[in-house]
């Protein structure tokens, strides 16, 4: 795949040092680490290896990836690894996509309390879906949920929401049968919305009483209990956005969708258009418009673009992909096996890799073939961080940078 003409890494390398100086004292350690990782990704700073074709001697230098979860270049490989472990969990049933979104006033609080509010969003949305699904008036079953947090809108604004991928049915409460949802309909979104609103606000008030929320600048007054209650009062009367999309075309479509959503970052390099004196221009979707008018171009000052990108850096150790119900980690294997028995389908078999023995001293081959002749590419040299390779490509051979993670 060819390298995009402009990358987030280019913007960080050219403008990051000045931005860090201008914002010294206002940038978190995690944000600084993300900037450094993206700037160094697939450069000599991280080391790499030299590979040569056994047949035609075509030679490439490949630099290592940073593997940071916020890096636009590193998520493809991470998504493939994650999906390989998830494929065995797929059931031969329709899958639904449900989205829970926080209203803007709560998003403002979340901006200053990411770890707490994002965690409440996960818990309240999962409890909502599980509760309504278990209600005999709706489905009367235990369902499995894969939740993915996104904190951004298309324009890089702060817009916290959770995407859920849910099988269209579940195991009956007595564990004796599979209960399928109605064709084309999973659960009533209005019922989900109102329970989600109540559960989230209850958890939010509890967190406030426990002193887990911090407030600064314009929201400093919300530290007071009565002021916080008054701030939340209008939210108890508004409709919160919950929607369910049409079911996927099948398990393979679910995997394709997950590969796009699970490891997505705030903006892909492919959306960037230019970085010049006027700022950074990129493509975005205006969801208030219809048809071709939805696709637009936005230009932000370089400093504002960097700021917007970094507000989506997650707190250290925070998990943005979580599983609930039948897919909860501790019991997932047993629940999937039971579901397959109830659906009368064979258990999924993991793919068996090549187990043939190889000489430990033999050069390691790469998975991709030579782009010139299709021959086998062999690693002939590995070099450490900050070092330069001893082997060099011939004058007629281009140096490429690929993901070696």
Tab-separated table of C-alpha atoms in Angstrom:
chain	number	residue	atom	x	y	z
A	1	UNK	CA	0.000	0.000	0.000
A	2	UNK	CA	1.424	3.400	-0.990
A	3	UNK	CA	2.202	5.941	1.685
A	4	UNK	CA	-0.351	8.808	1.991
A	5	UNK	CA	0.913	12.162	0.774
A	6	UNK	CA	0.316	13.632	4.246
A	7	UNK	CA	0.292	11.915	7.628
A	8	UNK	CA	-0.414	12.948	11.198
A	9	UNK	CA	3.224	12.061	11.850
A	10	UNK	CA	4.350	14.717	9.332
A	11	UNK	CA	2.266	17.364	11.101
A	12	UNK	CA	3.640	16.355	14.491
A	13	UNK	CA	7.251	16.339	13.280
A	14	UNK	CA	6.985	19.759	11.600
A	15	UNK	CA	4.829	21.569	14.160
A	16	UNK	CA	4.917	19.440	17.320
A	17	UNK	CA	8.008	21.018	18.974
A	18	UNK	CA	6.573	24.557	18.709
A	19	UNK	CA	3.153	23.350	19.891
A	20	UNK	CA	4.677	21.649	22.938
A	21	UNK	CA	6.595	24.801	23.866
A	22	UNK	CA	3.482	26.967	23.501
A	23	UNK	CA	1.404	24.580	25.627
A	24	UNK	CA	4.006	23.627	28.237
A	25	UNK	CA	2.315	22.717	31.499
A	26	UNK	CA	-1.030	22.015	29.816
A	27	UNK	CA	-0.177	18.750	28.060
A	28	UNK	CA	-0.428	15.420	29.892
A	29	UNK	CA	2.358	12.866	29.987
A	30	UNK	CA	0.190	10.434	28.003
A	31	UNK	CA	-0.342	13.026	25.273
A	32	UNK	CA	3.391	13.727	25.089
A	33	UNK	CA	4.080	9.992	24.799
A	34	UNK	CA	1.567	9.656	21.969
A	35	UNK	CA	3.133	12.553	20.068
A	36	UNK	CA	6.611	11.056	20.458
A	37	UNK	CA	5.462	7.594	19.386
A	38	UNK	CA	3.718	8.887	16.252
A	39	UNK	CA	6.681	11.097	15.314
A	40	UNK	CA	9.117	8.166	15.598
A	41	UNK	CA	6.883	5.500	14.065
A	42	UNK	CA	8.597	3.648	11.200
A	43	UNK	CA	11.757	5.724	11.389
A	44	UNK	CA	15.322	4.796	12.269
A	45	UNK	CA	14.616	6.015	15.808
A	46	UNK	CA	12.814	2.719	16.497
A	47	UNK	CA	15.240	0.425	14.656
A	48	UNK	CA	14.255	-2.105	12.033
A	49	UNK	CA	15.618	-4.702	9.643
A	50	UNK	CA	16.969	-5.169	6.145
A	51	UNK	CA	15.350	-7.771	3.898
A	52	UNK	CA	16.652	-9.192	0.598
A	53	UNK	CA	15.025	-11.334	-2.070
A	54	UNK	CA	16.653	-14.770	-2.428
A	55	UNK	CA	16.146	-14.711	-6.214
A	56	UNK	CA	16.754	-11.196	-7.544
A	57	UNK	CA	18.533	-9.543	-4.556
A	58	UNK	CA	15.891	-6.803	-4.303
A	59	UNK	CA	16.621	-5.157	-0.919
A	60	UNK	CA	14.470	-3.079	1.413
A	61	UNK	CA	14.986	-1.315	4.727
A	62	UNK	CA	11.946	-1.685	6.966
A	63	UNK	CA	11.632	0.447	10.098
A	64	UNK	CA	9.753	-0.704	13.199
A	65	UNK	CA	6.295	0.513	14.142
A	66	UNK	CA	5.550	2.285	17.422
A	67	UNK	CA	2.442	0.102	18.006
A	68	UNK	CA	0.813	2.924	19.960
A	69	UNK	CA	-2.968	2.496	19.978
A	70	UNK	CA	-3.456	6.138	18.927
A	71	UNK	CA	-1.142	5.935	15.913
A	72	UNK	CA	-3.009	6.012	12.553
A	73	UNK	CA	-0.366	3.765	10.917
A	74	UNK	CA	-0.267	0.983	13.492
A	75	UNK	CA	-3.889	-0.052	13.839
A	76	UNK	CA	-4.170	-2.277	10.763
A	77	UNK	CA	-1.895	-4.986	12.142
A	78	UNK	CA	-3.380	-4.656	15.635
A	79	UNK	CA	-6.900	-5.069	14.250
A	80	UNK	CA	-5.936	-8.209	12.317
A	81	UNK	CA	-4.441	-9.807	15.429
A	82	UNK	CA	-7.495	-8.936	17.511
A	83	UNK	CA	-9.938	-10.174	14.876
A	84	UNK	CA	-8.127	-13.488	14.562
A	85	UNK	CA	-8.973	-14.211	18.204
A	86	UNK	CA	-12.578	-13.011	17.819
A	87	UNK	CA	-13.520	-14.970	14.696
A	88	UNK	CA	-13.948	-18.191	16.650
A	89	UNK	CA	-16.600	-16.502	18.831
A	90	UNK	CA	-18.917	-15.632	15.933
A	91	UNK	CA	-22.292	-17.377	15.815
A	92	UNK	CA	-24.339	-18.084	12.662
A	93	UNK	CA	-27.023	-15.532	13.584
A	94	UNK	CA	-27.755	-11.937	12.543
A	95	UNK	CA	-25.705	-9.325	14.375
A	96	UNK	CA	-26.879	-5.846	15.315
A	97	UNK	CA	-25.060	-2.568	15.813
A	98	UNK	CA	-26.331	-0.415	18.700
A	99	UNK	CA	-24.917	3.001	19.596
A	100	UNK	CA	-25.224	4.818	22.941
A	101	UNK	CA	-24.280	8.515	22.909
A	102	UNK	CA	-23.747	10.921	25.802
A	103	UNK	CA	-25.495	14.323	25.533
A	104	UNK	CA	-23.220	17.345	25.123
A	105	UNK	CA	-23.499	18.623	28.750
A	106	UNK	CA	-22.287	15.240	30.032
A	107	UNK	CA	-19.597	15.221	27.358
A	108	UNK	CA	-18.333	18.513	28.786
A	109	UNK	CA	-17.941	16.843	32.188
A	110	UNK	CA	-16.316	13.823	30.561
A	111	UNK	CA	-13.696	16.072	28.975
A	112	UNK	CA	-12.332	16.756	32.483
A	113	UNK	CA	-13.056	13.271	33.886
A	114	UNK	CA	-12.341	10.863	31.042
A	115	UNK	CA	-11.524	7.706	33.009
A	116	UNK	CA	-14.575	8.009	35.281
A	117	UNK	CA	-17.172	9.094	32.708
A	118	UNK	CA	-16.033	6.741	29.958
A	119	UNK	CA	-16.181	3.868	32.447
A	120	UNK	CA	-19.719	4.862	33.466
A	121	UNK	CA	-20.691	5.002	29.790
A	122	UNK	CA	-19.490	1.435	29.287
A	123	UNK	CA	-21.219	0.125	32.411
A	124	UNK	CA	-24.532	1.951	32.005
A	125	UNK	CA	-24.921	1.031	28.317
A	126	UNK	CA	-24.068	-2.641	28.929
A	127	UNK	CA	-26.426	-2.836	31.912
A	128	UNK	CA	-29.170	-1.197	29.855
A	129	UNK	CA	-28.897	-3.618	26.968
A	130	UNK	CA	-28.580	-6.669	29.216
A	131	UNK	CA	-31.564	-5.623	31.352
A	132	UNK	CA	-33.945	-4.974	28.460
A	133	UNK	CA	-32.830	-8.116	26.634
A	134	UNK	CA	-33.456	-10.224	29.750
A	135	UNK	CA	-36.969	-8.800	30.168
A	136	UNK	CA	-39.505	-11.465	29.017
A	137	UNK	CA	-41.581	-8.668	27.455
A	138	UNK	CA	-38.782	-8.079	24.959
A	139	UNK	CA	-36.360	-10.982	24.450
A	140	UNK	CA	-36.094	-12.891	27.717
A	141	UNK	CA	-32.492	-13.944	27.139
A	142	UNK	CA	-28.892	-13.342	28.126
A	143	UNK	CA	-27.055	-11.664	25.270
A	144	UNK	CA	-23.405	-11.135	24.399
A	145	UNK	CA	-21.984	-7.644	23.873
A	146	UNK	CA	-18.776	-6.290	22.364
A	147	UNK	CA	-18.463	-2.568	23.172
A	148	UNK	CA	-16.041	-0.122	21.557
A	149	UNK	CA	-15.538	3.428	22.805
A	150	UNK	CA	-15.182	6.315	20.360
A	151	UNK	CA	-14.627	9.768	21.821
A	152	UNK	CA	-14.653	11.791	18.603
A	153	UNK	CA	-16.941	13.188	15.973
A	154	UNK	CA	-15.958	13.417	12.317
A	155	UNK	CA	-14.621	16.949	12.879
A	156	UNK	CA	-12.389	15.718	15.751
A	157	UNK	CA	-14.668	17.320	18.343
A	158	UNK	CA	-15.240	15.603	21.695
A	159	UNK	CA	-18.233	13.305	21.191
A	160	UNK	CA	-18.173	10.261	23.529
A	161	UNK	CA	-20.243	7.280	22.397
A	162	UNK	CA	-20.126	3.493	22.517
A	163	UNK	CA	-20.601	1.175	19.550
A	164	UNK	CA	-21.987	-2.251	20.437
A	165	UNK	CA	-21.978	-5.363	18.288
A	166	UNK	CA	-24.621	-7.795	19.575
A	167	UNK	CA	-25.870	-11.184	18.295
A	168	UNK	CA	-29.562	-11.091	17.362
A	169	UNK	CA	-30.627	-13.312	20.229
A	170	UNK	CA	-29.321	-14.999	23.334
A	171	UNK	CA	-29.493	-17.953	25.675
A	172	UNK	CA	-32.791	-18.260	27.548
A	173	UNK	CA	-32.717	-17.400	31.235
A	174	UNK	CA	-33.009	-21.078	32.159
A	175	UNK	CA	-30.125	-21.903	29.807
A	176	UNK	CA	-32.119	-24.490	27.837
A	177	UNK	CA	-32.698	-22.846	24.440
A	178	UNK	CA	-31.570	-20.137	22.067
A	179	UNK	CA	-33.993	-17.205	21.846
A	180	UNK	CA	-33.844	-15.352	18.526
A	181	UNK	CA	-35.021	-11.771	18.138
A	182	UNK	CA	-37.660	-10.817	15.592
A	183	UNK	CA	-36.332	-10.598	12.009
A	184	UNK	CA	-34.903	-7.141	11.398
A	185	UNK	CA	-35.679	-5.911	14.920
A	186	UNK	CA	-33.554	-6.296	18.030
A	187	UNK	CA	-34.799	-4.168	20.937
A	188	UNK	CA	-36.911	-0.956	21.162
A	189	UNK	CA	-34.540	2.008	21.125
A	190	UNK	CA	-36.856	4.307	23.087
A	191	UNK	CA	-36.967	1.839	25.963
A	192	UNK	CA	-33.194	1.489	25.778
A	193	UNK	CA	-32.757	5.271	25.717
A	194	UNK	CA	-34.790	5.941	28.839
A	195	UNK	CA	-33.266	3.189	30.910
A	196	UNK	CA	-29.797	4.264	29.774
A	197	UNK	CA	-30.550	7.852	30.825
A	198	UNK	CA	-31.731	6.780	34.287
A	199	UNK	CA	-28.874	4.341	34.929
A	200	UNK	CA	-26.168	6.698	33.730
A	201	UNK	CA	-27.424	9.666	35.742
A	202	UNK	CA	-27.721	7.488	38.858
A	203	UNK	CA	-24.128	6.331	38.460
A	204	UNK	CA	-22.963	9.877	37.699
A	205	UNK	CA	-24.576	11.286	40.880
A	206	UNK	CA	-23.043	8.452	42.911
A	207	UNK	CA	-19.601	9.274	41.479
A	208	UNK	CA	-20.097	12.952	42.367
A	209	UNK	CA	-21.084	12.134	45.955
A	210	UNK	CA	-18.013	9.886	46.249
A	211	UNK	CA	-15.745	12.766	45.203
A	212	UNK	CA	-14.574	11.000	42.043
A	213	UNK	CA	-15.291	13.933	39.720
A	214	UNK	CA	-13.065	16.979	39.257
A	215	UNK	CA	-14.198	20.315	37.873
A	216	UNK	CA	-12.143	23.182	36.481
A	217	UNK	CA	-12.570	26.611	34.901
A	218	UNK	CA	-16.170	27.179	33.731
A	219	UNK	CA	-17.381	24.031	35.491
A	220	UNK	CA	-15.684	24.649	38.845
A	221	UNK	CA	-19.027	25.503	40.499
A	222	UNK	CA	-20.335	21.991	39.755
A	223	UNK	CA	-18.324	20.658	42.687
A	224	UNK	CA	-21.274	21.844	44.790
A	225	UNK	CA	-23.978	19.172	45.163
A	226	UNK	CA	-26.913	21.504	44.523
A	227	UNK	CA	-25.259	23.157	41.542
A	228	UNK	CA	-24.518	19.738	40.070
A	229	UNK	CA	-28.141	18.618	40.582
A	230	UNK	CA	-29.377	21.770	38.830
A	231	UNK	CA	-26.959	21.122	35.951
A	232	UNK	CA	-28.325	17.602	35.475
A	233	UNK	CA	-32.015	18.507	35.862
A	234	UNK	CA	-32.654	19.368	32.165
A	235	UNK	CA	-30.963	16.122	31.110
A	236	UNK	CA	-33.594	14.090	32.942
A	237	UNK	CA	-36.273	15.465	30.612
A	238	UNK	CA	-34.503	15.183	27.252
A	239	UNK	CA	-34.283	12.154	24.987
A	240	UNK	CA	-30.827	10.566	24.941
A	241	UNK	CA	-29.567	9.287	21.603
A	242	UNK	CA	-29.623	5.508	21.259
A	243	UNK	CA	-30.052	3.898	17.871
A	244	UNK	CA	-29.801	0.470	16.319
A	245	UNK	CA	-28.674	-0.080	12.754
A	246	UNK	CA	-29.918	-2.756	10.387
A	247	UNK	CA	-28.472	-6.240	10.948
A	248	UNK	CA	-25.239	-7.186	9.197
A	249	UNK	CA	-25.198	-9.437	6.165
A	250	UNK	CA	-23.517	-12.293	8.048
A	251	UNK	CA	-20.571	-13.178	10.289
A	252	UNK	CA	-18.008	-12.128	7.663
A	253	UNK	CA	-19.654	-8.716	7.420
A	254	UNK	CA	-19.437	-8.448	11.209
A	255	UNK	CA	-15.704	-9.098	11.076
A	256	UNK	CA	-15.240	-6.547	8.307
A	257	UNK	CA	-17.153	-3.976	10.326
A	258	UNK	CA	-15.250	-4.737	13.514
A	259	UNK	CA	-11.942	-4.353	11.690
A	260	UNK	CA	-12.958	-0.792	10.807
A	261	UNK	CA	-14.255	0.179	14.248
A	262	UNK	CA	-12.335	-1.607	16.988
A	263	UNK	CA	-8.939	-0.049	16.326
A	264	UNK	CA	-9.971	3.209	14.685
A	265	UNK	CA	-8.239	6.415	15.810
A	266	UNK	CA	-9.547	9.986	15.820
A	267	UNK	CA	-8.568	10.583	12.189
A	268	UNK	CA	-7.072	8.379	9.487
A	269	UNK	CA	-4.176	9.624	7.386
A	270	UNK	CA	-6.294	9.055	4.292
A	271	UNK	CA	-8.604	11.918	5.342
A	272	UNK	CA	-5.809	14.497	5.420
A	273	UNK	CA	-5.593	16.806	2.412
A	274	UNK	CA	-2.992	19.496	3.119
A	275	UNK	CA	-0.947	21.212	5.806
A	276	UNK	CA	0.126	24.711	4.784
A	277	UNK	CA	0.035	28.312	5.966
A	278	UNK	CA	-3.738	28.266	6.241
A	279	UNK	CA	-3.659	25.222	8.539
A	280	UNK	CA	-4.571	21.547	8.240
A	281	UNK	CA	-7.323	20.608	5.784
A	282	UNK	CA	-9.129	17.290	6.023
A	283	UNK	CA	-12.297	15.551	4.864
A	284	UNK	CA	-15.190	15.157	7.298
A	285	UNK	CA	-18.848	14.117	7.272
A	286	UNK	CA	-21.573	16.568	8.211
A	287	UNK	CA	-24.319	14.195	9.402
A	288	UNK	CA	-26.866	17.021	9.388
A	289	UNK	CA	-26.618	17.159	5.586
A	290	UNK	CA	-27.853	14.590	3.084
A	291	UNK	CA	-26.347	12.985	-0.007
A	292	UNK	CA	-23.250	14.515	-1.554
A	293	UNK	CA	-23.495	17.563	0.709
A	294	UNK	CA	-22.532	15.370	3.645
A	295	UNK	CA	-18.902	15.126	2.484
A	296	UNK	CA	-17.084	18.368	3.316
A	297	UNK	CA	-13.602	19.786	3.824
A	298	UNK	CA	-12.595	21.522	7.058
A	299	UNK	CA	-9.484	23.605	7.691
A	300	UNK	CA	-8.195	24.133	11.221
A	301	UNK	CA	-5.165	26.015	12.392
A	302	UNK	CA	-2.297	23.588	12.901
A	303	UNK	CA	-2.313	24.212	16.660
A	304	UNK	CA	-6.052	23.517	16.866
A	305	UNK	CA	-5.721	20.354	14.792
A	306	UNK	CA	-3.048	19.014	17.151
A	307	UNK	CA	-5.148	19.959	20.173
A	308	UNK	CA	-8.235	18.206	18.806
A	309	UNK	CA	-6.269	15.072	17.957
A	310	UNK	CA	-4.756	14.868	21.439
A	311	UNK	CA	-8.015	15.339	23.375
A	312	UNK	CA	-8.843	11.783	22.278
A	313	UNK	CA	-5.796	10.242	23.942
A	314	UNK	CA	-7.157	7.753	26.473
A	315	UNK	CA	-6.048	7.594	30.108
A	316	UNK	CA	-3.205	5.180	30.810
A	317	UNK	CA	-4.413	1.584	31.099
A	318	UNK	CA	-7.980	2.376	30.000
A	319	UNK	CA	-9.550	-0.417	27.903
A	320	UNK	CA	-11.570	0.909	24.968
A	321	UNK	CA	-12.824	-2.535	23.875
A	322	UNK	CA	-14.867	-4.469	26.443
A	323	UNK	CA	-17.067	-7.576	26.473
A	324	UNK	CA	-20.192	-8.223	28.515
A	325	UNK	CA	-22.835	-10.879	29.062
A	326	UNK	CA	-22.188	-14.078	27.152
A	327	UNK	CA	-18.923	-12.622	25.855
A	328	UNK	CA	-17.467	-11.649	29.239
A	329	UNK	CA	-13.914	-12.950	29.367
A	330	UNK	CA	-14.228	-15.370	32.283
A	331	UNK	CA	-17.121	-17.376	30.839
A	332	UNK	CA	-16.968	-16.614	27.097
A	333	UNK	CA	-15.679	-20.004	25.926
A	334	UNK	CA	-18.328	-21.947	27.863
A	335	UNK	CA	-21.128	-19.598	26.779
A	336	UNK	CA	-20.146	-19.749	23.093
A	337	UNK	CA	-19.965	-23.552	23.265
A	338	UNK	CA	-23.435	-23.702	24.862
A	339	UNK	CA	-24.857	-21.297	22.283
A	340	UNK	CA	-23.489	-23.461	19.461
A	341	UNK	CA	-25.055	-26.563	20.976
A	342	UNK	CA	-28.413	-24.818	21.318
A	343	UNK	CA	-28.164	-23.583	17.722
A	344	UNK	CA	-27.128	-27.086	16.635
A	345	UNK	CA	-24.018	-25.906	14.809
A	346	UNK	CA	-20.502	-27.406	15.043
A	347	UNK	CA	-17.882	-25.786	17.179
A	348	UNK	CA	-15.579	-23.422	15.333
A	349	UNK	CA	-12.092	-24.777	14.768
A	350	UNK	CA	-9.093	-22.463	15.001
A	351	UNK	CA	-6.832	-22.399	11.992
A	352	UNK	CA	-3.791	-24.606	12.383
A	353	UNK	CA	-0.543	-22.876	11.508
A	354	UNK	CA	2.591	-24.369	10.054
A	355	UNK	CA	4.199	-26.448	12.792
A	356	UNK	CA	7.167	-27.627	10.756
A	357	UNK	CA	10.526	-27.330	12.463
A	358	UNK	CA	12.982	-24.743	11.222
A	359	UNK	CA	16.623	-24.206	11.948
A	360	UNK	CA	17.034	-21.502	14.576
A	361	UNK	CA	20.045	-20.181	12.650
A	362	UNK	CA	18.193	-19.980	9.331
A	363	UNK	CA	17.314	-16.411	8.184
A	364	UNK	CA	13.723	-15.496	8.978
A	365	UNK	CA	11.468	-15.204	5.907
A	366	UNK	CA	8.861	-12.459	5.611
A	367	UNK	CA	5.209	-13.080	4.883
A	368	UNK	CA	5.117	-10.748	1.868
A	369	UNK	CA	6.885	-11.776	-1.374
A	370	UNK	CA	9.382	-9.761	-3.357
A	371	UNK	CA	7.548	-6.970	-5.248
A	372	UNK	CA	9.885	-7.433	-8.235
A	373	UNK	CA	9.893	-11.177	-8.876
A	374	UNK	CA	7.620	-12.721	-6.236
A	375	UNK	CA	10.511	-14.533	-4.573
A	376	UNK	CA	11.004	-15.119	-0.868
A	377	UNK	CA	12.197	-12.113	1.165
A	378	UNK	CA	14.744	-12.964	3.883
A	379	UNK	CA	15.816	-10.758	6.792
A	380	UNK	CA	19.589	-10.343	6.452
A	381	UNK	CA	20.162	-7.727	9.157
A	382	UNK	CA	18.428	-6.303	12.227
A	383	UNK	CA	19.455	-2.925	13.641
A	384	UNK	CA	18.592	-1.343	16.998
A	385	UNK	CA	16.870	1.926	17.903
A	386	UNK	CA	18.729	4.960	16.613
A	387	UNK	CA	21.218	2.859	14.643
A	388	UNK	CA	21.780	2.726	10.892
A	389	UNK	CA	21.834	-0.526	8.897
A	390	UNK	CA	25.134	-1.749	7.514
A	391	UNK	CA	23.502	-3.243	4.421
A	392	UNK	CA	22.210	-0.823	1.852
A	393	UNK	CA	19.898	-1.255	-1.148
A	394	UNK	CA	21.376	-0.927	-4.600
A	395	UNK	CA	20.960	2.378	-6.414
A	396	UNK	CA	18.078	0.986	-8.445
A	397	UNK	CA	16.191	-0.317	-5.413
A	398	UNK	CA	13.838	1.927	-3.463
A	399	UNK	CA	13.852	2.015	0.316
A	400	UNK	CA	10.407	1.336	1.753
A	401	UNK	CA	8.959	1.594	5.207
A	402	UNK	CA	6.597	-1.169	6.231
A	403	UNK	CA	4.989	-2.327	9.433
A	404	UNK	CA	7.378	-4.815	11.020
A	405	UNK	CA	5.483	-5.213	14.280
